[in-house]
XYZ file of C-alpha atoms in Angstrom:
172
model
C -33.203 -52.353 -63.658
C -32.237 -49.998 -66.473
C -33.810 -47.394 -64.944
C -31.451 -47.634 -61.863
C -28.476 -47.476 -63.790
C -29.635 -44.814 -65.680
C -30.671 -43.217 -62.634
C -26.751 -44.304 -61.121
C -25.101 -43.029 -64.129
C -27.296 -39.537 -63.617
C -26.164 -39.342 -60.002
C -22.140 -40.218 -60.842
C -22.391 -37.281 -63.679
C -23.685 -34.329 -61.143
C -21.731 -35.741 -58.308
C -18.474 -35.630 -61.043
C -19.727 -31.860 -62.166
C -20.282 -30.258 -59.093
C -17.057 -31.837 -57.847
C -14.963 -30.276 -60.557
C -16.661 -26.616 -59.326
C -12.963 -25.030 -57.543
C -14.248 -21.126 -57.912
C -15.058 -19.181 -54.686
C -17.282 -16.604 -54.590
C -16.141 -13.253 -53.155
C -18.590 -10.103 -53.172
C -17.874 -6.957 -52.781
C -20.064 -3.394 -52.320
C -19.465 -0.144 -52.773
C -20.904 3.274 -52.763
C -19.860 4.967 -55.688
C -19.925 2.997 -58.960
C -16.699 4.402 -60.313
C -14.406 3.896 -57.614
C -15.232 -0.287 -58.652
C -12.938 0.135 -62.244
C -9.950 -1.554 -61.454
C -11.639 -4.604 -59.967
C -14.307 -4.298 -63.283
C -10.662 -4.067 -65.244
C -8.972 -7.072 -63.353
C -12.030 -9.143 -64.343
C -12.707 -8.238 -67.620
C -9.106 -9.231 -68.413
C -9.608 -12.636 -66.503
C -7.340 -12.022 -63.576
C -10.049 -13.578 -61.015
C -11.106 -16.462 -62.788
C -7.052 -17.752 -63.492
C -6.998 -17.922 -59.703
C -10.476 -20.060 -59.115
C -11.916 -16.815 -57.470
C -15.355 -15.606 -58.737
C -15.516 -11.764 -57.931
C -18.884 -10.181 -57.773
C -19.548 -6.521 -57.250
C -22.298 -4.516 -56.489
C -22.539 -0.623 -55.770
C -25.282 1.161 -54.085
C -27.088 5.137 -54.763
C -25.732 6.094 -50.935
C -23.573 5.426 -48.484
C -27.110 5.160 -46.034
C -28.160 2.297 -48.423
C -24.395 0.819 -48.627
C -24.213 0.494 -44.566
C -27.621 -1.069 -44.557
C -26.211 -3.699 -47.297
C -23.114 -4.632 -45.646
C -25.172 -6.334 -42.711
C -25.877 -8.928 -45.598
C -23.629 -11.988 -44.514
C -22.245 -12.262 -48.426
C -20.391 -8.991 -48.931
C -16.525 -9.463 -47.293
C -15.225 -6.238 -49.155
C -16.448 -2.597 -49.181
C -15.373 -0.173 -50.888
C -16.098 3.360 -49.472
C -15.067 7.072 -48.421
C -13.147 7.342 -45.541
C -15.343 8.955 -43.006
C -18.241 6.208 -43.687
C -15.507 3.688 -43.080
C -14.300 4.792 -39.793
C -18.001 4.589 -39.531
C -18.444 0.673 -40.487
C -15.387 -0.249 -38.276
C -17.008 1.739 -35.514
C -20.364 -0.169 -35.914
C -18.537 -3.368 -36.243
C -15.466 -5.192 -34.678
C -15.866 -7.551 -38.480
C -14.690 -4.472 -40.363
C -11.350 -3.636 -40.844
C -9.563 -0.835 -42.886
C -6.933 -2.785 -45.406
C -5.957 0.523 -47.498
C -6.130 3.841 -49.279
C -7.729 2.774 -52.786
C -8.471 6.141 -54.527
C -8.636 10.201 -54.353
C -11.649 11.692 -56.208
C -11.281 15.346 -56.236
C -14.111 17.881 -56.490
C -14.068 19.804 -60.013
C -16.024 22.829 -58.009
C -13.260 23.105 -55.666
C -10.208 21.762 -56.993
C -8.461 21.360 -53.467
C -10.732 19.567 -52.287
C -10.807 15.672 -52.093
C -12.451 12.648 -50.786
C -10.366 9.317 -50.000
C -11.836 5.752 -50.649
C -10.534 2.999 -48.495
C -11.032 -0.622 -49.022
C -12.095 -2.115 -45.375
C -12.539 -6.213 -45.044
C -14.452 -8.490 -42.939
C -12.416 -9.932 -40.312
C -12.960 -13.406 -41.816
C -11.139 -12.732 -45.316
C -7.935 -11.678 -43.071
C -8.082 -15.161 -41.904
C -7.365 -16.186 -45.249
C -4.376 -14.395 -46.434
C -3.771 -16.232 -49.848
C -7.243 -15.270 -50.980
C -7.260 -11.590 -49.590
C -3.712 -11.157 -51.454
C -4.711 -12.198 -54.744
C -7.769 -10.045 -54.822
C -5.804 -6.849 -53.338
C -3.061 -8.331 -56.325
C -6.309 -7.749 -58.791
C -7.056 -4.367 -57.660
C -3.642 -3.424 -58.212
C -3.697 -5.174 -61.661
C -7.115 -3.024 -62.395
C -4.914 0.090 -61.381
C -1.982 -0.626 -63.523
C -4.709 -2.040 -66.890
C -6.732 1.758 -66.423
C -3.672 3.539 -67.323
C -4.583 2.353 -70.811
C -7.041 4.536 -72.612
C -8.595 1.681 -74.287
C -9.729 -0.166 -71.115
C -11.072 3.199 -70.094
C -12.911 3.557 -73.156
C -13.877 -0.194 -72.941
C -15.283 -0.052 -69.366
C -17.114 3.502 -69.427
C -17.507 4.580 -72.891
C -15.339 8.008 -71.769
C -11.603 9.150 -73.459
C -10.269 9.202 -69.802
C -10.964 9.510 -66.082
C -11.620 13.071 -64.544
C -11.366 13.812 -61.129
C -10.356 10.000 -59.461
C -7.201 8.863 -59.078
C -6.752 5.183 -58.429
C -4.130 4.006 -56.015
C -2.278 0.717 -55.575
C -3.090 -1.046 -51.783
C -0.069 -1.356 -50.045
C -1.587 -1.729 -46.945
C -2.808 0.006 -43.685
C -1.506 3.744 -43.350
């Protein structure tokens, strides 16, 4: 007998516990480890977790080893240059371009620059409030690195050379 109520009381704890669990997870991917600061900023400074989202992201050596990662059903956001977007969305009706996040210029050839888009699966637009707050925390990353300190914080470096982060305003 008092094992089944200890057993009942066991059961009404984890059932309570898990209940009480409101985060969702969201992962994203990219190919170049840098270009993930102002989500690493918006996290650090607790932007996800006030909203109930858990943010995860992961970057990859390539953009070859990136497209062979998105096929994993967890990732919803990449990260990426332009041309191996256009790529993804050309693989994949799931995939769609969302915005222009950053501009990382070549220090050999000063002229010379490669846009980063952010690009969705189609099943995040579904859910507008989500995607909004997390394109909300990306432009909260982009406003926190204009502070030297979060630079410093996050990378170990006095500033950023050769990226320039934009705010997503949307598709253009």
């Amino acid at each position: 007998m008092k094992l089944k109520l200890n057993l009942t009381i066991v059961l009404l704890i984890t059932i309570f516990l898990l209940g009480c669990h409101h985060e969702e997870t969201f992962y994203a991917i990219t190919s170049d480890k840098q270009v993930s600061l102002p989500f690493k900023a918006s996290g650090f400074f607790g932007y996800f977790k006030k909203r109930g989202i858990k943010f995860k992201i992961d970057s990859t050596k390539n953009t070859k080893e990136l497209i062979k990662f998105i096929n994993l059903s967890k990732y919803t956001i990449v990260i990426t240059d332009e041309e191996t977007g256009k790529k993804v969305e050309s693989l994949s009706e799931n995939w769609k371009k969302i915005c222009t996040v950053a501009l990382k210029f070549n220090r050999e050839v000063p002229t010379a620059k490669k846009k980063f888009v952010l690009i969705v699966k189609s099943r995040l637009l579904k859910r507008k409030e989500k995607l909004i707050e997390i394109l909300k925390g990306w432009n909260y990353g982009v406003d926190l690195l204009k502070d030297g300190a979060v630079i410093y914080y996050l990378t170990g470096k006095e500033k950023l050379e050769g990226i320039k982060f934009l705010k997503c305003q949307g598709s253009k």
